[in-house]
PDB file of C-alpha atoms and ligand atoms in Angstrom:
ATOM      1  CA  UNK T   1    -245.093 -96.366 -66.715  1.00 83.00           C
ATOM      2  CA  UNK T   2    -243.054 -93.309 -65.956  1.00 97.00           C
ATOM      3  CA  UNK T   3    -243.306 -89.593 -66.434  1.00 98.00           C
ATOM      4  CA  UNK T   4    -243.703 -87.913 -69.822  1.00 98.00           C
ATOM      5  CA  UNK T   5    -243.128 -84.154 -69.990  1.00 99.00           C
ATOM      6  CA  UNK T   6    -244.834 -82.338 -72.865  1.00 99.00           C
ATOM      7  CA  UNK T   7    -244.134 -78.634 -73.411  1.00 99.00           C
ATOM      8  CA  UNK T   8    -246.846 -76.456 -74.925  1.00 98.00           C
ATOM      9  CA  UNK T   9    -249.482 -79.034 -74.022  1.00 98.00           C
ATOM     10  CA  UNK T  10    -252.487 -76.755 -73.570  1.00 98.00           C
ATOM     11  CA  UNK T  11    -253.428 -76.617 -77.261  1.00 98.00           C
ATOM     12  CA  UNK T  12    -252.793 -78.124 -80.693  1.00 98.00           C
ATOM     13  CA  UNK T  13    -250.151 -80.775 -81.296  1.00 99.00           C
ATOM     14  CA  UNK T  14    -248.832 -80.681 -77.722  1.00 99.00           C
ATOM     15  CA  UNK T  15    -252.294 -81.311 -76.330  1.00 98.00           C
ATOM     16  CA  UNK T  16    -252.775 -84.270 -78.691  1.00 99.00           C
ATOM     17  CA  UNK T  17    -249.373 -85.652 -77.591  1.00 99.00           C
ATOM     18  CA  UNK T  18    -250.305 -85.280 -73.916  1.00 99.00           C
ATOM     19  CA  UNK T  19    -253.598 -87.126 -74.477  1.00 98.00           C
ATOM     20  CA  UNK T  20    -251.904 -89.867 -76.497  1.00 98.00           C
ATOM     21  CA  UNK T  21    -249.140 -90.398 -73.902  1.00 98.00           C
ATOM     22  CA  UNK T  22    -251.724 -90.284 -71.098  1.00 98.00           C
ATOM     23  CA  UNK T  23    -253.678 -93.033 -72.864  1.00 98.00           C
ATOM     24  CA  UNK T  24    -250.437 -95.013 -73.242  1.00 97.00           C
ATOM     25  CA  UNK T  25    -250.131 -94.994 -69.434  1.00 98.00           C
ATOM     26  CA  UNK T  26    -247.579 -92.253 -68.769  1.00 98.00           C
ATOM     27  CA  UNK T  27    -247.993 -89.760 -65.942  1.00 98.00           C
ATOM     28  CA  UNK T  28    -248.145 -86.603 -68.033  1.00 98.00           C
ATOM     29  CA  UNK T  29    -246.435 -83.421 -66.867  1.00 98.00           C
ATOM     30  CA  UNK T  30    -248.124 -80.884 -69.103  1.00 98.00           C
ATOM     31  CA  UNK T  31    -246.443 -77.526 -69.559  1.00 98.00           C
ATOM     32  CA  UNK T  32    -248.207 -74.425 -70.858  1.00 98.00           C
ATOM     33  CA  UNK T  33    -247.594 -70.694 -70.760  1.00 98.00           C
ATOM     34  CA  UNK T  34    -250.901 -68.819 -70.633  1.00 98.00           C
ATOM     35  CA  UNK T  35    -253.927 -70.929 -71.643  1.00 98.00           C
ATOM     36  CA  UNK T  36    -254.911 -71.991 -68.113  1.00 98.00           C
ATOM     37  CA  UNK T  37    -258.482 -73.037 -68.948  1.00 98.00           C
ATOM     38  CA  UNK T  38    -257.269 -75.235 -71.808  1.00 98.00           C
ATOM     39  CA  UNK T  39    -254.625 -76.755 -69.532  1.00 98.00           C
ATOM     40  CA  UNK T  40    -257.206 -77.499 -66.823  1.00 98.00           C
ATOM     41  CA  UNK T  41    -259.481 -79.174 -69.384  1.00 98.00           C
ATOM     42  CA  UNK T  42    -256.544 -81.273 -70.638  1.00 98.00           C
ATOM     43  CA  UNK T  43    -255.839 -82.457 -67.093  1.00 98.00           C
ATOM     44  CA  UNK T  44    -259.527 -83.273 -66.582  1.00 98.00           C
ATOM     45  CA  UNK T  45    -259.649 -85.199 -69.876  1.00 98.00           C
ATOM     46  CA  UNK T  46    -256.570 -87.289 -69.025  1.00 98.00           C
ATOM     47  CA  UNK T  47    -257.878 -88.023 -65.526  1.00 98.00           C
ATOM     48  CA  UNK T  48    -261.358 -88.901 -66.806  1.00 98.00           C
ATOM     49  CA  UNK T  49    -259.691 -91.559 -68.985  1.00 97.00           C
ATOM     50  CA  UNK T  50    -258.008 -93.014 -65.885  1.00 97.00           C
ATOM     51  CA  UNK T  51    -254.625 -91.321 -66.370  1.00 98.00           C
ATOM     52  CA  UNK T  52    -252.549 -88.912 -64.306  1.00 98.00           C
ATOM     53  CA  UNK T  53    -251.603 -85.347 -65.213  1.00 98.00           C
ATOM     54  CA  UNK T  54    -249.678 -82.589 -63.482  1.00 98.00           C
ATOM     55  CA  UNK T  55    -249.780 -79.044 -64.872  1.00 98.00           C
ATOM     56  CA  UNK T  56    -246.603 -76.959 -65.023  1.00 98.00           C
ATOM     57  CA  UNK T  57    -246.999 -73.319 -65.989  1.00 98.00           C
ATOM     58  CA  UNK T  58    -243.824 -71.673 -67.246  1.00 98.00           C
ATOM     59  CA  UNK T  59    -242.370 -69.932 -70.273  1.00 98.00           C
ATOM     60  CA  UNK T  60    -240.038 -72.447 -71.962  1.00 98.00           C
ATOM     61  CA  UNK T  61    -237.865 -69.584 -73.221  1.00 98.00           C
ATOM     62  CA  UNK T  62    -237.198 -68.281 -69.704  1.00 98.00           C
ATOM     63  CA  UNK T  63    -234.122 -70.130 -68.421  1.00 98.00           C
ATOM     64  CA  UNK T  64    -234.655 -69.252 -64.747  1.00 98.00           C
ATOM     65  CA  UNK T  65    -238.379 -70.013 -64.805  1.00 98.00           C
ATOM     66  CA  UNK T  66    -237.752 -73.444 -66.335  1.00 98.00           C
ATOM     67  CA  UNK T  67    -235.080 -74.277 -63.750  1.00 97.00           C
ATOM     68  CA  UNK T  68    -237.396 -73.166 -60.924  1.00 97.00           C
ATOM     69  CA  UNK T  69    -240.334 -75.182 -62.263  1.00 98.00           C
ATOM     70  CA  UNK T  70    -238.489 -78.420 -63.042  1.00 97.00           C
ATOM     71  CA  UNK T  71    -235.975 -78.354 -60.187  1.00 94.00           C
ATOM     72  CA  UNK T  72    -233.772 -81.369 -59.611  1.00 94.00           C
ATOM     73  CA  UNK T  73    -235.369 -84.302 -61.423  1.00 96.00           C
ATOM     74  CA  UNK T  74    -232.995 -86.988 -60.146  1.00 92.00           C
ATOM     75  CA  UNK T  75    -235.631 -88.519 -57.828  1.00 93.00           C
ATOM     76  CA  UNK T  76    -238.213 -88.635 -60.605  1.00 95.00           C
ATOM     77  CA  UNK T  77    -236.352 -88.988 -63.920  1.00 97.00           C
ATOM     78  CA  UNK T  78    -238.790 -88.508 -66.809  1.00 98.00           C
ATOM     79  CA  UNK T  79    -238.883 -91.335 -69.334  1.00 98.00           C
ATOM     80  CA  UNK T  80    -240.089 -89.101 -72.140  1.00 98.00           C
ATOM     81  CA  UNK T  81    -239.659 -85.444 -73.061  1.00 98.00           C
ATOM     82  CA  UNK T  82    -241.627 -83.914 -75.908  1.00 99.00           C
ATOM     83  CA  UNK T  83    -240.196 -80.517 -76.871  1.00 99.00           C
ATOM     84  CA  UNK T  84    -243.280 -79.136 -78.576  1.00 98.00           C
ATOM     85  CA  UNK T  85    -243.904 -75.532 -77.488  1.00 98.00           C
ATOM     86  CA  UNK T  86    -243.308 -73.152 -80.361  1.00 98.00           C
ATOM     87  CA  UNK T  87    -244.341 -69.852 -81.875  1.00 98.00           C
ATOM     88  CA  UNK T  88    -244.227 -68.049 -85.216  1.00 98.00           C
ATOM     89  CA  UNK T  89    -243.685 -64.327 -85.886  1.00 98.00           C
ATOM     90  CA  UNK T  90    -243.689 -64.314 -89.681  1.00 98.00           C
ATOM     91  CA  UNK T  91    -242.345 -61.553 -91.920  1.00 98.00           C
ATOM     92  CA  UNK T  92    -239.892 -60.959 -94.722  1.00 98.00           C
ATOM     93  CA  UNK T  93    -236.312 -60.875 -93.514  1.00 98.00           C
ATOM     94  CA  UNK T  94    -235.459 -57.294 -94.542  1.00 98.00           C
ATOM     95  CA  UNK T  95    -238.305 -55.763 -92.559  1.00 98.00           C
ATOM     96  CA  UNK T  96    -238.275 -58.203 -89.653  1.00 98.00           C
ATOM     97  CA  UNK T  97    -238.054 -56.537 -86.249  1.00 98.00           C
ATOM     98  CA  UNK T  98    -235.331 -57.744 -83.859  1.00 98.00           C
ATOM     99  CA  UNK T  99    -238.046 -58.733 -81.353  1.00 98.00           C
ATOM    100  CA  UNK T 100    -239.620 -61.066 -83.935  1.00 98.00           C
ATOM    101  CA  UNK T 101    -236.302 -62.730 -84.705  1.00 98.00           C
ATOM    102  CA  UNK T 102    -235.117 -63.152 -81.133  1.00 98.00           C
ATOM    103  CA  UNK T 103    -238.422 -64.164 -79.542  1.00 98.00           C
ATOM    104  CA  UNK T 104    -238.847 -67.004 -82.033  1.00 98.00           C
ATOM    105  CA  UNK T 105    -235.261 -68.189 -81.629  1.00 98.00           C
ATOM    106  CA  UNK T 106    -235.555 -68.042 -77.824  1.00 98.00           C
ATOM    107  CA  UNK T 107    -238.957 -69.719 -77.555  1.00 98.00           C
ATOM    108  CA  UNK T 108    -238.294 -72.442 -80.110  1.00 98.00           C
ATOM    109  CA  UNK T 109    -234.554 -73.099 -79.853  1.00 98.00           C
ATOM    110  CA  UNK T 110    -233.497 -71.542 -76.519  1.00 98.00           C
ATOM    111  CA  UNK T 111    -236.214 -73.658 -74.907  1.00 98.00           C
ATOM    112  CA  UNK T 112    -234.512 -76.809 -76.170  1.00 98.00           C
ATOM    113  CA  UNK T 113    -231.512 -75.960 -74.012  1.00 98.00           C
ATOM    114  CA  UNK T 114    -233.602 -74.779 -71.040  1.00 98.00           C
ATOM    115  CA  UNK T 115    -235.814 -77.856 -70.819  1.00 98.00           C
ATOM    116  CA  UNK T 116    -233.683 -80.618 -72.288  1.00 98.00           C
ATOM    117  CA  UNK T 117    -230.593 -80.060 -70.130  1.00 98.00           C
ATOM    118  CA  UNK T 118    -232.199 -80.726 -66.703  1.00 98.00           C
ATOM    119  CA  UNK T 119    -234.274 -83.590 -68.113  1.00 98.00           C
ATOM    120  CA  UNK T 120    -231.255 -85.164 -69.808  1.00 98.00           C
ATOM    121  CA  UNK T 121    -229.259 -84.940 -66.567  1.00 97.00           C
ATOM    122  CA  UNK T 122    -231.882 -87.068 -64.817  1.00 98.00           C
ATOM    123  CA  UNK T 123    -232.263 -89.405 -67.804  1.00 98.00           C
ATOM    124  CA  UNK T 124    -228.517 -89.993 -68.024  1.00 97.00           C
ATOM    125  CA  UNK T 125    -228.417 -91.042 -64.362  1.00 96.00           C
ATOM    126  CA  UNK T 126    -231.356 -93.386 -64.994  1.00 97.00           C
ATOM    127  CA  UNK T 127    -229.653 -94.607 -68.190  1.00 97.00           C
ATOM    128  CA  UNK T 128    -232.866 -94.436 -70.177  1.00 98.00           C
ATOM    129  CA  UNK T 129    -234.917 -91.790 -71.889  1.00 98.00           C
ATOM    130  CA  UNK T 130    -236.679 -90.659 -75.033  1.00 98.00           C
ATOM    131  CA  UNK T 131    -236.573 -87.104 -76.334  1.00 99.00           C
ATOM    132  CA  UNK T 132    -238.876 -86.137 -79.180  1.00 99.00           C
ATOM    133  CA  UNK T 133    -238.656 -82.626 -80.588  1.00 99.00           C
ATOM    134  CA  UNK T 134    -241.089 -80.939 -82.964  1.00 99.00           C
ATOM    135  CA  UNK T 135    -239.384 -79.262 -85.905  1.00 98.00           C
ATOM    136  CA  UNK T 136    -241.124 -78.252 -89.139  1.00 98.00           C
ATOM    137  CA  UNK T 137    -240.955 -78.636 -92.876  1.00 98.00           C
ATOM    138  CA  UNK T 138    -239.826 -74.951 -92.821  1.00 98.00           C
ATOM    139  CA  UNK T 139    -236.704 -75.984 -90.909  1.00 98.00           C
ATOM    140  CA  UNK T 140    -235.833 -78.511 -93.601  1.00 97.00           C
ATOM    141  CA  UNK T 141    -236.426 -76.486 -96.746  1.00 96.00           C
ATOM    142  CA  UNK T 142    -236.720 -72.873 -95.546  1.00 97.00           C
ATOM    143  CA  UNK T 143    -239.884 -70.889 -96.152  1.00 96.00           C
ATOM    144  CA  UNK T 144    -240.592 -67.403 -97.449  1.00 97.00           C
ATOM    145  CA  UNK T 145    -241.554 -65.151 -94.530  1.00 98.00           C
ATOM    146  CA  UNK T 146    -240.246 -67.598 -91.939  1.00 98.00           C
ATOM    147  CA  UNK T 147    -236.466 -67.083 -91.780  1.00 98.00           C
ATOM    148  CA  UNK T 148    -236.622 -66.815 -87.968  1.00 98.00           C
ATOM    149  CA  UNK T 149    -238.872 -69.849 -87.538  1.00 98.00           C
ATOM    150  CA  UNK T 150    -237.015 -71.925 -90.152  1.00 98.00           C
ATOM    151  CA  UNK T 151    -233.673 -71.124 -88.490  1.00 98.00           C
ATOM    152  CA  UNK T 152    -235.001 -72.152 -85.078  1.00 99.00           C
ATOM    153  CA  UNK T 153    -236.373 -75.435 -86.441  1.00 98.00           C
ATOM    154  CA  UNK T 154    -233.209 -76.254 -88.413  1.00 98.00           C
ATOM    155  CA  UNK T 155    -231.309 -75.623 -85.167  1.00 98.00           C
ATOM    156  CA  UNK T 156    -233.545 -78.089 -83.349  1.00 99.00           C
ATOM    157  CA  UNK T 157    -232.802 -80.771 -85.929  1.00 98.00           C
ATOM    158  CA  UNK T 158    -229.035 -80.264 -85.571  1.00 98.00           C
ATOM    159  CA  UNK T 159    -229.220 -80.107 -81.770  1.00 99.00           C
ATOM    160  CA  UNK T 160    -231.231 -83.341 -81.677  1.00 99.00           C
ATOM    161  CA  UNK T 161    -228.801 -85.186 -83.933  1.00 98.00           C
ATOM    162  CA  UNK T 162    -225.935 -84.025 -81.687  1.00 98.00           C
ATOM    163  CA  UNK T 163    -227.700 -85.168 -78.504  1.00 98.00           C
ATOM    164  CA  UNK T 164    -228.419 -88.517 -80.172  1.00 98.00           C
ATOM    165  CA  UNK T 165    -224.693 -88.944 -80.815  1.00 98.00           C
ATOM    166  CA  UNK T 166    -223.652 -87.762 -77.352  1.00 98.00           C
ATOM    167  CA  UNK T 167    -226.066 -89.862 -75.251  1.00 98.00           C
ATOM    168  CA  UNK T 168    -226.939 -92.936 -77.313  1.00 98.00           C
ATOM    169  CA  UNK T 169    -224.548 -94.967 -75.213  1.00 97.00           C
ATOM    170  CA  UNK T 170    -226.554 -94.013 -72.117  1.00 97.00           C
ATOM    171  CA  UNK T 171    -229.676 -95.469 -73.753  1.00 98.00           C
ATOM    172  CA  UNK T 172    -231.140 -92.043 -74.450  1.00 98.00           C
ATOM    173  CA  UNK T 173    -232.798 -91.797 -77.845  1.00 98.00           C
ATOM    174  CA  UNK T 174    -233.444 -88.386 -79.416  1.00 99.00           C
ATOM    175  CA  UNK T 175    -235.529 -87.857 -82.531  1.00 99.00           C
ATOM    176  CA  UNK T 176    -237.346 -85.145 -84.434  1.00 99.00           C
ATOM    177  CA  UNK T 177    -240.886 -85.166 -85.746  1.00 98.00           C
ATOM    178  CA  UNK T 178    -241.227 -82.688 -88.571  1.00 98.00           C
ATOM    179  CA  UNK T 179    -244.828 -81.756 -89.418  1.00 98.00           C
ATOM    180  CA  UNK T 180    -246.104 -80.039 -92.513  1.00 98.00           C
ATOM    181  CA  UNK T 181    -249.397 -78.137 -92.279  1.00 98.00           C
ATOM    182  CA  UNK T 182    -251.362 -79.321 -89.243  1.00 98.00           C
ATOM    183  CA  UNK T 183    -254.802 -77.918 -88.366  1.00 98.00           C
ATOM    184  CA  UNK T 184    -254.224 -75.988 -85.112  1.00 98.00           C
ATOM    185  CA  UNK T 185    -254.493 -72.370 -83.937  1.00 97.00           C
ATOM    186  CA  UNK T 186    -251.055 -71.789 -85.516  1.00 96.00           C
ATOM    187  CA  UNK T 187    -252.407 -72.448 -89.014  1.00 97.00           C
ATOM    188  CA  UNK T 188    -256.013 -71.299 -88.481  1.00 96.00           C
ATOM    189  CA  UNK T 189    -255.574 -68.171 -90.618  1.00 96.00           C
ATOM    190  CA  UNK T 190    -253.995 -69.989 -93.573  1.00 96.00           C
ATOM    191  CA  UNK T 191    -255.969 -70.704 -96.759  1.00 96.00           C
ATOM    192  CA  UNK T 192    -256.157 -74.491 -96.410  1.00 96.00           C
ATOM    193  CA  UNK T 193    -257.970 -75.071 -99.717  1.00 96.00           C
ATOM    194  CA  UNK T 194    -255.292 -73.225-101.674  1.00 97.00           C
ATOM    195  CA  UNK T 195    -252.328 -74.693 -99.800  1.00 96.00           C
ATOM    196  CA  UNK T 196    -253.730 -78.230 -99.943  1.00 97.00           C
ATOM    197  CA  UNK T 197    -253.211 -78.236-103.735  1.00 97.00           C
ATOM    198  CA  UNK T 198    -249.457 -78.557-103.109  1.00 96.00           C
ATOM    199  CA  UNK T 199    -249.887 -81.401-100.610  1.00 98.00           C
ATOM    200  CA  UNK T 200    -249.991 -84.884-102.182  1.00 98.00           C
ATOM    201  CA  UNK T 201    -252.573 -85.993 -99.578  1.00 98.00           C
ATOM    202  CA  UNK T 202    -254.602 -82.835-100.439  1.00 98.00           C
ATOM    203  CA  UNK T 203    -255.366 -81.790 -96.861  1.00 98.00           C
ATOM    204  CA  UNK T 204    -253.860 -80.464 -93.645  1.00 98.00           C
ATOM    205  CA  UNK T 205    -253.007 -83.091 -91.047  1.00 98.00           C
ATOM    206  CA  UNK T 206    -254.669 -83.440 -87.666  1.00 98.00           C
ATOM    207  CA  UNK T 207    -252.744 -82.960 -84.390  1.00 98.00           C
ATOM    208  CA  UNK T 208    -253.523 -86.572 -83.443  1.00 98.00           C
ATOM    209  CA  UNK T 209    -251.769 -87.789 -86.607  1.00 98.00           C
ATOM    210  CA  UNK T 210    -248.588 -86.158 -85.312  1.00 99.00           C
ATOM    211  CA  UNK T 211    -249.159 -87.382 -81.758  1.00 99.00           C
ATOM    212  CA  UNK T 212    -249.331 -91.024 -82.851  1.00 98.00           C
ATOM    213  CA  UNK T 213    -245.846 -90.762 -84.359  1.00 99.00           C
ATOM    214  CA  UNK T 214    -244.577 -89.102 -81.174  1.00 99.00           C
ATOM    215  CA  UNK T 215    -246.080 -91.957 -79.145  1.00 98.00           C
ATOM    216  CA  UNK T 216    -244.362 -94.483 -81.429  1.00 98.00           C
ATOM    217  CA  UNK T 217    -240.986 -92.779 -80.904  1.00 98.00           C
ATOM    218  CA  UNK T 218    -241.565 -92.898 -77.136  1.00 98.00           C
ATOM    219  CA  UNK T 219    -242.430 -96.606 -77.232  1.00 97.00           C
ATOM    220  CA  UNK T 220    -240.370 -99.797 -77.085  1.00 96.00           C
ATOM    221  CA  UNK T 221    -241.199-100.320 -80.767  1.00 98.00           C
ATOM    222  CA  UNK T 222    -238.780 -97.476 -81.608  1.00 98.00           C
ATOM    223  CA  UNK T 223    -235.867 -98.954 -79.636  1.00 98.00           C
ATOM    224  CA  UNK T 224    -233.366 -98.692 -82.534  1.00 98.00           C
ATOM    225  CA  UNK T 225    -234.415 -95.268 -83.826  1.00 98.00           C
ATOM    226  CA  UNK T 226    -232.296 -92.282 -82.819  1.00 98.00           C
ATOM    227  CA  UNK T 227    -231.077 -89.126 -84.562  1.00 98.00           C
ATOM    228  CA  UNK T 228    -233.928 -89.492 -87.047  1.00 98.00           C
ATOM    229  CA  UNK T 229    -236.180 -86.858 -88.586  1.00 98.00           C
ATOM    230  CA  UNK T 230    -239.633 -88.296 -89.248  1.00 98.00           C
ATOM    231  CA  UNK T 231    -241.764 -86.255 -91.621  1.00 98.00           C
ATOM    232  CA  UNK T 232    -245.494 -86.053 -90.914  1.00 98.00           C
ATOM    233  CA  UNK T 233    -246.424 -83.781 -93.779  1.00 98.00           C
ATOM    234  CA  UNK T 234    -248.785 -85.543 -96.183  1.00 98.00           C
ATOM    235  CA  UNK T 235    -245.972 -85.753 -98.721  1.00 98.00           C
ATOM    236  CA  UNK T 236    -245.389 -81.984 -98.860  1.00 96.00           C
ATOM    237  CA  UNK T 237    -242.040 -81.055-100.322  1.00 77.00           C
ATOM    238  CA  UNK T 238    -240.756 -77.531 -99.744  1.00 64.00           C
TER     239      UNK T 238
HETATM  240  P1  NAP W   1    -250.326 -73.851 -81.261  1.00 96.95           P
HETATM  241  O1  NAP W   1    -251.645 -74.441 -81.620  1.00 96.95           O
HETATM  242  O2  NAP W   1    -250.083 -72.414 -81.495  1.00 96.95           O
HETATM  243  O3  NAP W   1    -250.028 -74.201 -79.721  1.00 96.95           O
HETATM  244  C1  NAP W   1    -248.818 -73.797 -79.172  1.00 96.95           C
HETATM  245  C2  NAP W   1    -248.673 -74.375 -77.784  1.00 96.95           C
HETATM  246  O4  NAP W   1    -247.373 -73.976 -77.297  1.00 96.95           O
HETATM  247  C3  NAP W   1    -249.695 -73.855 -76.799  1.00 96.95           C
HETATM  248  O5  NAP W   1    -250.037 -74.887 -75.913  1.00 96.95           O
HETATM  249  C4  NAP W   1    -248.924 -72.747 -76.089  1.00 96.95           C
HETATM  250  O6  NAP W   1    -249.338 -72.557 -74.746  1.00 96.95           O
HETATM  251  C5  NAP W   1    -247.534 -73.293 -76.075  1.00 96.95           C
HETATM  252  N1  NAP W   1    -246.510 -72.255 -75.949  1.00 96.95           N
HETATM  253  C6  NAP W   1    -246.230 -71.249 -76.816  1.00 96.95           C
HETATM  254  N2  NAP W   1    -245.220 -70.500 -76.342  1.00 96.95           N
HETATM  255  C7  NAP W   1    -244.868 -71.057 -75.144  1.00 96.95           C
HETATM  256  C8  NAP W   1    -243.901 -70.740 -74.170  1.00 96.95           C
HETATM  257  N3  NAP W   1    -243.069 -69.696 -74.324  1.00 96.95           N
HETATM  258  N4  NAP W   1    -243.803 -71.527 -73.065  1.00 96.95           N
HETATM  259  C9  NAP W   1    -244.635 -72.578 -72.891  1.00 96.95           C
HETATM  260  N5  NAP W   1    -245.579 -72.921 -73.778  1.00 96.95           N
HETATM  261  C10 NAP W   1    -245.692 -72.171 -74.897  1.00 96.95           C
HETATM  262  O7  NAP W   1    -249.153 -74.621 -82.021  1.00 96.95           O
HETATM  263  P2  NAP W   1    -249.143 -76.051 -82.754  1.00 96.95           P
HETATM  264  O8  NAP W   1    -249.601 -75.853 -84.142  1.00 96.95           O
HETATM  265  O9  NAP W   1    -249.792 -77.064 -81.899  1.00 96.95           O
HETATM  266  O10 NAP W   1    -247.576 -76.316 -82.826  1.00 96.95           O
HETATM  267  C11 NAP W   1    -246.887 -77.151 -81.891  1.00 96.95           C
HETATM  268  C12 NAP W   1    -245.464 -77.358 -82.369  1.00 96.95           C
HETATM  269  O11 NAP W   1    -245.476 -77.964 -83.664  1.00 96.95           O
HETATM  270  C13 NAP W   1    -244.671 -76.065 -82.512  1.00 96.95           C
HETATM  271  O12 NAP W   1    -243.336 -76.273 -82.139  1.00 96.95           O
HETATM  272  C14 NAP W   1    -244.763 -75.764 -83.994  1.00 96.95           C
HETATM  273  O13 NAP W   1    -243.677 -74.996 -84.433  1.00 96.95           O
HETATM  274  C15 NAP W   1    -244.730 -77.172 -84.560  1.00 96.95           C
HETATM  275  N6  NAP W   1    -245.304 -77.243 -85.908  1.00 96.95           N
HETATM  276  C16 NAP W   1    -246.611 -76.940 -86.129  1.00 96.95           C
HETATM  277  C17 NAP W   1    -247.114 -77.013 -87.427  1.00 96.95           C
HETATM  278  C18 NAP W   1    -248.551 -76.709 -87.757  1.00 96.95           C
HETATM  279  O14 NAP W   1    -248.873 -76.703 -88.948  1.00 96.95           O
HETATM  280  N7  NAP W   1    -249.432 -76.478 -86.801  1.00 96.95           N
HETATM  281  C19 NAP W   1    -246.268 -77.381 -88.470  1.00 96.95           C
HETATM  282  C20 NAP W   1    -244.947 -77.680 -88.210  1.00 96.95           C
HETATM  283  C21 NAP W   1    -244.475 -77.617 -86.916  1.00 96.95           C
HETATM  284  P3  NAP W   1    -250.271 -71.330 -74.249  1.00 96.95           P
HETATM  285  O15 NAP W   1    -251.476 -71.322 -75.104  1.00 96.95           O
HETATM  286  O16 NAP W   1    -250.548 -71.660 -72.830  1.00 96.95           O
HETATM  287  O17 NAP W   1    -249.468 -70.093 -74.442  1.00 96.95           O
END
């Protein structure tokens, strides 16, 4: 099997995706920004299971850093890209600082451009590829205190649907996985018991429950799925 790039793979959902794709036989190129020890332990875990993993440290929002780290991928076109890295900087819109708006838009949505463009170039030459991007229930319904985050995630959905239309004929499939509340560092401070009352399945999801859907979208079984938004949210409606 070929190469699968996962951004934000050191922790949470990205880590679960990297492990799942490693188990599926891909050579995992695992990106992270700052959690070096977590990234090293991910690499060790994939290798201990007989897989291969290469660590790539860069900030997905930094256009030049991404270009320098990925370089020209034409000799090693990735088969799969998982755009997962993301941050929140929550606050009500009227008091939101410019830094909180722009850092979220750049890290979540700017990164889509930075990472997807060089990968897509190589995929289009190879005439095959799967791109899976993590959005959020906030990007579908909006969420109080998350105008920046919701806007970035809605943008990712629209960008993915556009890419799906542009490159379907080159056998490149692009889809979105849209999680609800998933138990990771990002949601560690949230009152799960309280919030779970509004979730039909009455609990937060696990990162591996998202990763299995990502693995499905990367697999041959999803060969006629593109431009789709797959909810992994326990039935949560926002
Ligand atoms: P998390 O636990 O906070 O982990 C975030 C990961 O992204 C870390 O590996 C982090 O790496 C990496 N990252 C952050 N900024 C980065 C940057 N600028 N460049 C490279 N890597 C960066 O988050 P998560 O809960 O797993 O969320 C993963 C994705 O799912 C995000 O896009 C998030 O918006 C989405 N999502 C999550 C939930 C949820 O409930 N958890 C719900 C809906 C959608 P370092 O630690 O090395 O910085």
